Short mmCIF file of C-alpha atoms and ligand atoms in Angstrom, two decimals:
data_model
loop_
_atom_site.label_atom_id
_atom_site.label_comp_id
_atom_site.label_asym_id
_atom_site.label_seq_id
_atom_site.Cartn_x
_atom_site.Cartn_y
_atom_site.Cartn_z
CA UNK T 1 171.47 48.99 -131.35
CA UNK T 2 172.92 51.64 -128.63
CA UNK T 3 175.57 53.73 -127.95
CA UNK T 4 178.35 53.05 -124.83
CA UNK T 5 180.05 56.11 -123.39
CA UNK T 6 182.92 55.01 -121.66
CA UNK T 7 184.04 58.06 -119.14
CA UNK T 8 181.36 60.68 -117.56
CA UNK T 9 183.89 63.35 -116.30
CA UNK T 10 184.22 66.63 -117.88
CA UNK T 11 184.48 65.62 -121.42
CA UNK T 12 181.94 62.74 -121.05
CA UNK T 13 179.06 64.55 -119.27
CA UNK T 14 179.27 66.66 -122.49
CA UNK T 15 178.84 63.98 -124.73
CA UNK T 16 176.10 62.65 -122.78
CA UNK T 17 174.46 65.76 -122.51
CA UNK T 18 174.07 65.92 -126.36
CA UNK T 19 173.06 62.38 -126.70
CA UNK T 20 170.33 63.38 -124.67
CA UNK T 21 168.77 65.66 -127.20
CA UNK T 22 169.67 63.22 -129.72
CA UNK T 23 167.08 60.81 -128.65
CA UNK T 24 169.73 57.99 -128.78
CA UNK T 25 169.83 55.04 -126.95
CA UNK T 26 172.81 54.56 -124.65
CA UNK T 27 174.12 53.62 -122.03
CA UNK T 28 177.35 54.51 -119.77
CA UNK T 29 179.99 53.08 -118.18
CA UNK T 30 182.07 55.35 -115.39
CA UNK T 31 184.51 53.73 -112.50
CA UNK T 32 182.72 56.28 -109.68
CA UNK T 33 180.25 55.18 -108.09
CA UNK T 34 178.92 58.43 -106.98
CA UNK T 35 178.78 59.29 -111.20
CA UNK T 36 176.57 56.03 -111.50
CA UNK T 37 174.56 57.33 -108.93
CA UNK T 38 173.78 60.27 -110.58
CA UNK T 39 173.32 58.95 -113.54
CA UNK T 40 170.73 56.22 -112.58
CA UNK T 41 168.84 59.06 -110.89
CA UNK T 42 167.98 61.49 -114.10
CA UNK T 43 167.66 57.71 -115.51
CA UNK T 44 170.67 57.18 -116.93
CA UNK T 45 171.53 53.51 -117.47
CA UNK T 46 174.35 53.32 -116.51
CA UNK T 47 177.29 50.47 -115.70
CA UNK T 48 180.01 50.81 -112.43
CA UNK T 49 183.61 49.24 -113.33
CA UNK T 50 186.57 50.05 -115.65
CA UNK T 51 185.50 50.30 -119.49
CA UNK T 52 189.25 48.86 -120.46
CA UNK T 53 188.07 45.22 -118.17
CA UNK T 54 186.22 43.27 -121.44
CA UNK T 55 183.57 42.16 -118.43
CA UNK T 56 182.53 45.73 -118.32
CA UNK T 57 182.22 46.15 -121.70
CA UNK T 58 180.11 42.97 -122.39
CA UNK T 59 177.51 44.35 -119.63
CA UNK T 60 177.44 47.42 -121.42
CA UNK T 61 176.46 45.34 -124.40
CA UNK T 62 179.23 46.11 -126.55
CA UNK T 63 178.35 43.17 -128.44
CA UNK T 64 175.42 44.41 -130.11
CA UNK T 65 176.33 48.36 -129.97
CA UNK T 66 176.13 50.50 -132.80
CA UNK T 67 178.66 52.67 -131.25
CA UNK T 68 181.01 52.86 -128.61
CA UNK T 69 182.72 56.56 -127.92
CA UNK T 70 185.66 56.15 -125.36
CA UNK T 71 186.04 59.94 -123.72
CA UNK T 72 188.32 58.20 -121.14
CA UNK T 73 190.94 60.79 -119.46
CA UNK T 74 194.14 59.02 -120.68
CA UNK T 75 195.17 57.91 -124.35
CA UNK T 76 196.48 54.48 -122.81
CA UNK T 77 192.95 53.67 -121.76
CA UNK T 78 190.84 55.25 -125.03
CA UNK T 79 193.22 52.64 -127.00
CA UNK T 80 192.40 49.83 -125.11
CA UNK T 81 189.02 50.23 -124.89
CA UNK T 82 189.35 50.62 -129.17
CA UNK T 83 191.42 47.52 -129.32
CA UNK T 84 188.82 45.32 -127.36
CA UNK T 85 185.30 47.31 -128.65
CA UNK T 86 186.19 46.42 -132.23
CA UNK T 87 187.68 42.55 -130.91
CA UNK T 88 184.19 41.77 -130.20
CA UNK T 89 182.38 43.75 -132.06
CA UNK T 90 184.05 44.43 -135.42
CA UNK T 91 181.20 46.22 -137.34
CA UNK T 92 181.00 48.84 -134.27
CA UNK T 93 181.42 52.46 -134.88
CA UNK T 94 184.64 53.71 -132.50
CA UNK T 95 184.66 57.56 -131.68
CA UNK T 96 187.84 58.36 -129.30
CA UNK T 97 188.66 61.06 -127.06
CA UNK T 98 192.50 61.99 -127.46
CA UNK T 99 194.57 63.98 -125.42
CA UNK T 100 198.17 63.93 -126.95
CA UNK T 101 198.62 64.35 -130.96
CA UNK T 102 200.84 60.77 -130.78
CA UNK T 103 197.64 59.17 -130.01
CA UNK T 104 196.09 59.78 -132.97
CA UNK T 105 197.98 57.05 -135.08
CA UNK T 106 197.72 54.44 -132.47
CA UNK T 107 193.45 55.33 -131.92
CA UNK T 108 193.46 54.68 -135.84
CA UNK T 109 195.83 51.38 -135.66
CA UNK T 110 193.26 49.83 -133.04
CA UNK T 111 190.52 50.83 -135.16
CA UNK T 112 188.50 54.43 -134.31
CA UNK T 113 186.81 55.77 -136.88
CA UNK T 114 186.86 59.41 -135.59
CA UNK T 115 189.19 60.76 -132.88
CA UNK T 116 188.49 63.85 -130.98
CA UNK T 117 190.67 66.18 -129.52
CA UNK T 118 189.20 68.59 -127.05
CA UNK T 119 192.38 70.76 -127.13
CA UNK T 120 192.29 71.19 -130.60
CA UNK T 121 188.24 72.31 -130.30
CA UNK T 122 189.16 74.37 -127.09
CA UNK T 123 192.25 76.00 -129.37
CA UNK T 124 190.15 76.80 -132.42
CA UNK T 125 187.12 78.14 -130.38
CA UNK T 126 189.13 80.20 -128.56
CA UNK T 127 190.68 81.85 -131.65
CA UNK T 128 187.30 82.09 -133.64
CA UNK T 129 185.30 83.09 -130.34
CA UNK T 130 187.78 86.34 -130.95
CA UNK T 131 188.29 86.78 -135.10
CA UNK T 132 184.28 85.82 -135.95
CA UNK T 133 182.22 86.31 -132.81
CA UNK T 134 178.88 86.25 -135.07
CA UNK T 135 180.00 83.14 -136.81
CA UNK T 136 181.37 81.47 -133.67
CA UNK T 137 178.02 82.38 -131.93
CA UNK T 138 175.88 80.83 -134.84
CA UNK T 139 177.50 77.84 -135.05
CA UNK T 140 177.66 77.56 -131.65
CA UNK T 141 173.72 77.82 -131.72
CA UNK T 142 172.98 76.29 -134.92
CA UNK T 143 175.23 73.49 -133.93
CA UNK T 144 173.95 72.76 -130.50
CA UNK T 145 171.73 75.13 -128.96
CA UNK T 146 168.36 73.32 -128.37
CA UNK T 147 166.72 76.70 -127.50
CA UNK T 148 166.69 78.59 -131.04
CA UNK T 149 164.91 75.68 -132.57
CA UNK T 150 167.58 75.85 -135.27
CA UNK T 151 169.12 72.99 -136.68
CA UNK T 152 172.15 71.44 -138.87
CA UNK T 153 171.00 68.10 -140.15
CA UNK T 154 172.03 65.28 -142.60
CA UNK T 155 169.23 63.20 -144.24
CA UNK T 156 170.00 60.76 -146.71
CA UNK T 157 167.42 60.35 -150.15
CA UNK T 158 166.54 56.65 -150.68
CA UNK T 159 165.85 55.31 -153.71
CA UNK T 160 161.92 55.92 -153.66
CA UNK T 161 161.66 59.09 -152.18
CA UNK T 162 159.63 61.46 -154.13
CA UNK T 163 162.55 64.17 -153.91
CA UNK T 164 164.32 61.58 -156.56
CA UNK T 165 164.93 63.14 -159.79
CA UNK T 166 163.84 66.84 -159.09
CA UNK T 167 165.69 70.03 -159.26
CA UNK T 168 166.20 71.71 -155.97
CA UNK T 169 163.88 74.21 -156.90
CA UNK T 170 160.94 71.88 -157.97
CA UNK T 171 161.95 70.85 -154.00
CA UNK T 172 160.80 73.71 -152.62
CA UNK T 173 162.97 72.97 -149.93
CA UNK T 174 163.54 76.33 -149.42
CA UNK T 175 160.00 77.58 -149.42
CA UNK T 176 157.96 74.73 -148.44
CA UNK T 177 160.65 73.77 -145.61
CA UNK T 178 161.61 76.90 -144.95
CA UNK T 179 165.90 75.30 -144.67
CA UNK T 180 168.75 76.33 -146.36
CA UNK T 181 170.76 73.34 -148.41
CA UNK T 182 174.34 74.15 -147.22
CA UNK T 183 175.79 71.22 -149.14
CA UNK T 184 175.04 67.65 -150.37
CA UNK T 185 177.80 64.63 -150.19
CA UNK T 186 177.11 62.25 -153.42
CA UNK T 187 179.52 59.75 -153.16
CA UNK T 188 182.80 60.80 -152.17
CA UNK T 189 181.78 64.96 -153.81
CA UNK T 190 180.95 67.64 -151.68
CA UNK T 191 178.67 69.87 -153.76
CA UNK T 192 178.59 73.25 -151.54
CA UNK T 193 176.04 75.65 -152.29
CA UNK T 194 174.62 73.68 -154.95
CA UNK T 195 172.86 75.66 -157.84
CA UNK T 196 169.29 75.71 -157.73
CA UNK T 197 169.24 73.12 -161.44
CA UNK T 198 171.12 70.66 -159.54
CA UNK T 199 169.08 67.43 -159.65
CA UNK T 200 168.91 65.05 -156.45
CA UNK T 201 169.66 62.04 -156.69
CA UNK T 202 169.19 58.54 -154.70
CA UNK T 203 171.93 58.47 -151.91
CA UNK T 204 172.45 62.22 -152.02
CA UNK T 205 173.02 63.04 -148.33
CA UNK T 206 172.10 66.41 -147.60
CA UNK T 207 173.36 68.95 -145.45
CA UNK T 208 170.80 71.27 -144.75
CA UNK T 209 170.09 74.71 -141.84
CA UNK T 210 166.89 74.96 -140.54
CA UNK T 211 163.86 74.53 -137.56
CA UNK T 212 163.94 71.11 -135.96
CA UNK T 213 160.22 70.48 -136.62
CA UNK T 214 160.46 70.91 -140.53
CA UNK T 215 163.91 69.03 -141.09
CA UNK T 216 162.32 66.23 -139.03
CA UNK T 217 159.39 66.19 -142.00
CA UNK T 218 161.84 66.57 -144.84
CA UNK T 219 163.05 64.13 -143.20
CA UNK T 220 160.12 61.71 -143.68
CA UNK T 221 159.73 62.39 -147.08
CA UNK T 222 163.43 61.43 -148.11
CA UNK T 223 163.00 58.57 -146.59
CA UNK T 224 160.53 57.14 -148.24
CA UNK T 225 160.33 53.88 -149.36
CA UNK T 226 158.05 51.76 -151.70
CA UNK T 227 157.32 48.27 -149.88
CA UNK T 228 157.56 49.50 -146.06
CA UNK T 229 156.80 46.29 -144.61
CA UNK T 230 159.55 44.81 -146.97
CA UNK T 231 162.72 45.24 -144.70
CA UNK T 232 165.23 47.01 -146.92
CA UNK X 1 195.90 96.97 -132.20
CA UNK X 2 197.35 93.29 -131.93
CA UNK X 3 195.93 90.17 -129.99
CA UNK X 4 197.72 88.65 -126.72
CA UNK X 5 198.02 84.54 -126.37
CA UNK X 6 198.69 83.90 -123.14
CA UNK X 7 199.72 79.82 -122.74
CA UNK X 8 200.87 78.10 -125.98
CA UNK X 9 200.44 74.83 -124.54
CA UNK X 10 198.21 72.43 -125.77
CA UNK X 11 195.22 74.34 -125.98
CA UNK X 12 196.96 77.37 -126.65
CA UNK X 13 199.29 76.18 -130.01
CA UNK X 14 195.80 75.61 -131.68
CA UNK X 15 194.87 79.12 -130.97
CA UNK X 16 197.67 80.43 -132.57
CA UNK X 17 197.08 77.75 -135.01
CA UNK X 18 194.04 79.32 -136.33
CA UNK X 19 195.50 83.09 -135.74
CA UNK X 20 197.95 82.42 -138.06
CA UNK X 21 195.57 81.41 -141.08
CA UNK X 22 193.33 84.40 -140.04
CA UNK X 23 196.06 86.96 -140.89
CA UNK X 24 195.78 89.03 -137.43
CA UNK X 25 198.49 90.43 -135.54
CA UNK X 26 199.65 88.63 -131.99
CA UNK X 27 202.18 88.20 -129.65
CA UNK X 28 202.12 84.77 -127.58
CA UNK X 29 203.42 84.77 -123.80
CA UNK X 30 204.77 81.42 -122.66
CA UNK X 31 206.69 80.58 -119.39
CA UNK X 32 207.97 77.82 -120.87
CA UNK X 33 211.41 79.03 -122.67
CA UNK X 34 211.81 76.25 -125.19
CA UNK X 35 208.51 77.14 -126.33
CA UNK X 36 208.81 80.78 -126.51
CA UNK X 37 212.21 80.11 -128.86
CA UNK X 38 210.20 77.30 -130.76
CA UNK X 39 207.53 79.93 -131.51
CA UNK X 40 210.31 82.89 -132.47
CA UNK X 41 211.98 80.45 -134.85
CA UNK X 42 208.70 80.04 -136.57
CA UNK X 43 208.78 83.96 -136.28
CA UNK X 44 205.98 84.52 -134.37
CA UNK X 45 206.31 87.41 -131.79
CA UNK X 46 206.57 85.40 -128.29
CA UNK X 47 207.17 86.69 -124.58
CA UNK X 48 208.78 84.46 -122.36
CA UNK X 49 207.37 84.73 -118.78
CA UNK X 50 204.45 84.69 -116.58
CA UNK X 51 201.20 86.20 -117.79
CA UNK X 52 200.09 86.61 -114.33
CA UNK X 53 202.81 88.75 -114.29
CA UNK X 54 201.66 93.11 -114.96
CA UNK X 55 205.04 93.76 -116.19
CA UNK X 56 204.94 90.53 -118.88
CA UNK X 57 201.50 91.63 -119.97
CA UNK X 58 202.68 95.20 -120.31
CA UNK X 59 206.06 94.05 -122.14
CA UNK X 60 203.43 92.11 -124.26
CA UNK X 61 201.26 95.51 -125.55
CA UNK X 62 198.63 94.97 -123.39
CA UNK X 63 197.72 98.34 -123.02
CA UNK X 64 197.35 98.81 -126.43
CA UNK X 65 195.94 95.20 -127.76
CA UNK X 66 192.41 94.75 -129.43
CA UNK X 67 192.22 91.42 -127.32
CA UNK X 68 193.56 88.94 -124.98
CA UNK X 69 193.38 84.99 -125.31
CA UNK X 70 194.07 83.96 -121.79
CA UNK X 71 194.28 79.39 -122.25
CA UNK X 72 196.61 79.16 -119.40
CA UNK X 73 195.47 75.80 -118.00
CA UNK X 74 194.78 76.34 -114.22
CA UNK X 75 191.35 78.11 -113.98
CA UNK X 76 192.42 80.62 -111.02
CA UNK X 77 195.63 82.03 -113.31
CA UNK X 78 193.08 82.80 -116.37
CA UNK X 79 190.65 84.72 -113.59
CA UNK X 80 193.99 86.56 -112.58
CA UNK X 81 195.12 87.25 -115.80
CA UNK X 82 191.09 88.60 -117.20
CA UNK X 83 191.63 91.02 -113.97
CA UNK X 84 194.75 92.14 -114.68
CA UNK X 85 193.99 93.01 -118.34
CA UNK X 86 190.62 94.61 -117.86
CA UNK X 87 192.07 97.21 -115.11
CA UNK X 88 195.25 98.21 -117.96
CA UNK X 89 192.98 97.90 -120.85
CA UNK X 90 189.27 98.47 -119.90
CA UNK X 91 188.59 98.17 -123.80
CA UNK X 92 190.38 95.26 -124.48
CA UNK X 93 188.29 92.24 -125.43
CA UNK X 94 188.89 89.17 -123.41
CA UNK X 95 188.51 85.09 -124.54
CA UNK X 96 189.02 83.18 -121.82
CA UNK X 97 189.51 78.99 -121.43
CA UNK X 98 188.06 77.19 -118.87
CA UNK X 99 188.16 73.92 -117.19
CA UNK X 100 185.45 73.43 -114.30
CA UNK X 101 182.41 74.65 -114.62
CA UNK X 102 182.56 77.21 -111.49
CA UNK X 103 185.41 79.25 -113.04
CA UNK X 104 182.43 80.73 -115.83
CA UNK X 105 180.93 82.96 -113.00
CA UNK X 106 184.07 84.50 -112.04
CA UNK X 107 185.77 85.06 -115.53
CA UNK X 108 182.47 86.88 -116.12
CA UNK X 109 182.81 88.84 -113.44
CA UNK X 110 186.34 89.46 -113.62
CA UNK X 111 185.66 90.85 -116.87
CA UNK X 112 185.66 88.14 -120.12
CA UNK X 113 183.78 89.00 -122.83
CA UNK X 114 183.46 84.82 -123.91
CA UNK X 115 184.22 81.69 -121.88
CA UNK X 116 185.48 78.79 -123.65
CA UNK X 117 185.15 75.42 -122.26
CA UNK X 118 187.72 72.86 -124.02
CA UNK X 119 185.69 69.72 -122.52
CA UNK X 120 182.33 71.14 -123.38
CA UNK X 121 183.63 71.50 -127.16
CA UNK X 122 185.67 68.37 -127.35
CA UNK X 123 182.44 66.43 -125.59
CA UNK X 124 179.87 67.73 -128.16
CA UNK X 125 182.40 66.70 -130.73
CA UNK X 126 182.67 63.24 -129.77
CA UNK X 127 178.60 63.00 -129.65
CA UNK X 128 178.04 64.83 -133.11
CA UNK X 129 180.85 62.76 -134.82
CA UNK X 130 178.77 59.35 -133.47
CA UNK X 131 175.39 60.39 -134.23
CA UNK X 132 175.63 63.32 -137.44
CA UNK X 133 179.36 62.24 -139.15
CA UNK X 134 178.78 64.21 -141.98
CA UNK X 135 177.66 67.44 -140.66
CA UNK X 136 180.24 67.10 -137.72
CA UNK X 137 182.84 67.08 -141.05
CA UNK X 138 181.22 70.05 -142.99
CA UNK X 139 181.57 72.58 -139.81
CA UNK X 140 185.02 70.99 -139.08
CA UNK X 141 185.80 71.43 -142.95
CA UNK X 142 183.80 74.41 -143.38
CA UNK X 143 185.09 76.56 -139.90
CA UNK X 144 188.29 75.13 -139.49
CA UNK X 145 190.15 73.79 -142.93
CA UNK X 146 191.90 75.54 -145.21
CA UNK X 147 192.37 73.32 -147.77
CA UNK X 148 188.94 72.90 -149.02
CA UNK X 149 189.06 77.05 -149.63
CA UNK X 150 185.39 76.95 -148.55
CA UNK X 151 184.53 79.36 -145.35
CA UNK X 152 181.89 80.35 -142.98
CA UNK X 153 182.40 84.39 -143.15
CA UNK X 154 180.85 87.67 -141.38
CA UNK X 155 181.04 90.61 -143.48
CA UNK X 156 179.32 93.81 -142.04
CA UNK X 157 177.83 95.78 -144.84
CA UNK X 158 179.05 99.89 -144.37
CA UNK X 159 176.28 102.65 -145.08
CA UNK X 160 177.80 103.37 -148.30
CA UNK X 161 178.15 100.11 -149.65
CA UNK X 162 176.16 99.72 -152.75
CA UNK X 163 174.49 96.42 -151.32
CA UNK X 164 172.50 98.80 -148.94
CA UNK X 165 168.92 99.33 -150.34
CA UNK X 166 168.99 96.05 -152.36
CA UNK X 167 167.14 92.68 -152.30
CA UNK X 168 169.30 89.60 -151.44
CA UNK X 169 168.09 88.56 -154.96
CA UNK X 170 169.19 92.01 -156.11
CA UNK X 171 172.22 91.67 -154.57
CA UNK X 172 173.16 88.43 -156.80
CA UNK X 173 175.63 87.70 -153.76
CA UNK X 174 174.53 83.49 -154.64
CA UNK X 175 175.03 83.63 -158.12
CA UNK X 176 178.19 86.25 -158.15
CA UNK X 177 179.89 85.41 -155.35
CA UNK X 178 178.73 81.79 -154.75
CA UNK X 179 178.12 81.73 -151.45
CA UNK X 180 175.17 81.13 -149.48
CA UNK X 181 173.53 83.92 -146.94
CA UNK X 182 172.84 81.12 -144.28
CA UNK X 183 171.79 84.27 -141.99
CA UNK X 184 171.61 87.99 -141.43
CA UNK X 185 172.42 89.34 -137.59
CA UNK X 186 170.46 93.06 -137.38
CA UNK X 187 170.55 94.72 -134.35
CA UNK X 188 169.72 92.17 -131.77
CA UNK X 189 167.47 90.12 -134.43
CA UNK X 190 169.05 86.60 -136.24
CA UNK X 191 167.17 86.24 -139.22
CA UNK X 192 167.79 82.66 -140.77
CA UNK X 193 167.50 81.87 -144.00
CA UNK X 194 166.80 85.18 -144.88
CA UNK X 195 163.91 85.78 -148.14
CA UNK X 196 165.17 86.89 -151.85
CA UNK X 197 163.40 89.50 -151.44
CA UNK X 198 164.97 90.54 -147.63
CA UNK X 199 166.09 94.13 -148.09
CA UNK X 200 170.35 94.73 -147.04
CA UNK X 201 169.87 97.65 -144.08
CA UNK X 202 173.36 99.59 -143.65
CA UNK X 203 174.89 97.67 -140.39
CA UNK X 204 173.58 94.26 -141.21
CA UNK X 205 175.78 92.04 -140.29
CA UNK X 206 175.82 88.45 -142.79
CA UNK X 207 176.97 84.93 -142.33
CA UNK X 208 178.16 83.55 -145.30
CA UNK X 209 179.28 80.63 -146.62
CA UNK X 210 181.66 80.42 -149.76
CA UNK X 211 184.54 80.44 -151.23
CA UNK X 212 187.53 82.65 -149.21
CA UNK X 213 188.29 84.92 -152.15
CA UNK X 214 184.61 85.84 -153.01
CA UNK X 215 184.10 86.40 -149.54
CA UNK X 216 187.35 88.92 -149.54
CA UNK X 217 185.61 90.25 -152.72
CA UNK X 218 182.63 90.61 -151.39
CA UNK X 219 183.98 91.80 -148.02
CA UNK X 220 185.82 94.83 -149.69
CA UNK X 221 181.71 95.44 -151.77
CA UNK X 222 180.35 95.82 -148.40
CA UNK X 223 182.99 97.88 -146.97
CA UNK X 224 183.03 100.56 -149.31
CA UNK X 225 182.42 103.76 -147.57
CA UNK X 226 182.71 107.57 -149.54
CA UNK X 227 185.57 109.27 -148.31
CA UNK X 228 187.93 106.62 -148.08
CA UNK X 229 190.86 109.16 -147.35
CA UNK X 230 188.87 110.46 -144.11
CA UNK X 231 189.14 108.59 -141.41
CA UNK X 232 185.86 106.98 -140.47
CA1 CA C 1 170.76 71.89 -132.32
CA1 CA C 2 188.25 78.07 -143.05
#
């Protein structure tokens, strides 16, 4: 249940970089050997050859991935990478690196659930890095920044959390957790800056702002479940 | 008091992208003369030549101009072009785009006030969309999209606003103006999540989330200054 990063050049090495404070499992797959090399040394695993060769893919364990995000230099080879990730592995999540805006129909066709375009983040940063320096700074640091201890997180309620049925207030999300509730996504709604009477409910996912450490416990008490040793 | 694009490739077009929806003034410089008449067509103020150019950044304001976007796509001509503009314009505010990681260094010391890096944003991207989906789609939504009418806002409260002197609870800024105070910049100091009972100090600056025309509303609150006719 891991996570193949095809590509560790510029836009890759990013990725991985992230993944690393993510805690996720994963594993890459470059064609330089010297990038392998480096990678096995801050213990990396990682896998030499071409990501588009199906081979390559099945060492990476593409069978049994969660996820596969292709961050390949060229659209050719992010598609055909899609094309043979969700071939064997049709429940895999596909995240794609795209270069050209034509790409995006044909990442979708072969069956990416997300596509990325760096130019487009470069483009917009640019332009809010000038307009809304604070806000491009915070969400620069709320977003990724491990140092201010700050973060954006989604945590799902299951069905026997305590949280069930209670008002945000009688949360004390706020207080007690000390994190602000941007937003929650019930079904296909987006309730943003819900009212302190909203009730949660089981499946809310919410979006919430705050210190690593106490999102992590909120996080353990939304997921609760009755029967743990029962796998749900 | 306008803002200079220089490059409207691909990197650049999303710039001016997000320019447009932000209402400021700008004039784009492109070498590329299909382009520059694509861009004048969509009547947007375009120079056709090479930034690197003094006499194309002078033709383009630069003297004058609040900033400079410089997301030309070979590192070396955005160091040239932060030089250039500094030396005409030693007030000017500088965004510049860059590609390998060495180029940082000397667009700081050239002068650039903020360093984008189009492969560090797109390779977060690709990691947050695999491993937080939803909260990689709020701050896409939230920052970026303009048709949910939801936005992340700074609004930098004037010493005659009536906000000054007043609790955030006080204030009523969640209940009036539906938006959340996800943080309050003062002075050097980020306060998150800021208390109800956090008192608004004249040249706080707030991060808000909400809707776009309570945060004009609210905008124009904390602007208010005695004296309007004098020039502050
Ligand atoms: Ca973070
Ligand atoms: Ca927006």
């Amino acid at each position: 249940n891991h996570i193949i990063v095809c590509g560790a050049g510029r836009v890759g090495a990013n990725t991985i970089e992230r993944l690393l404070h993510e805690k996720e499992n994963y594993v890459v797959i470059d064609r330089d050997q010297q990038i392998v090399d480096a990678l096995m040394e801050q213990r990396i695993p990682a896998v030499h050859g071409d990501a588009t060769f199906d081979e390559i893919l099945l060492a990476a364990g593409v069978a049994r991935a969660k996820g596969i995000i292709t961050a390949l230099s060229h659209d050719a080879d992010n598609v055909y990478v899609t094309l043979t990730a969700k071939s064997m592995n049709p429940d895999i999540t596909i995240v794609a690196r795209a270069e050209r805006p034509e790409a995006a129909e044909k990442l979708k066709r072969a069956g990416a659930n997300t596509i990325i375009f760096p130019s487009v983040m470069g483009g917009r940063q640019l332009a809010a890095s000038m307009t809304k320096p604070v806000v491009s700074d915070l969400v620069e640091n709320v977003f990724y920044n491990q140092e201010i201890h700050v973060d954006i997180a989604q945590i799902t309620v299951r069905p026997a959390s305590p949280l069930v049925g209670k008002t945000l207030v009688q949360s004390a999300i706020k207080e007690q957790y000390d994190s602000i509730i941007v937003a929650i996504k019930r079904g296909e709604t987006l309730l943003n800056n819900p009212r302190a009477q909203e009730v949660i409910q089981s499946g809310d996912i919410m979006i919430l702002l705050g210190q690593r450490d106490h999102l992590y416990e909120l996080n353990r008490v939304a997921s609760l479940e009755f029967g743990l040793e029962r796998d749900f």
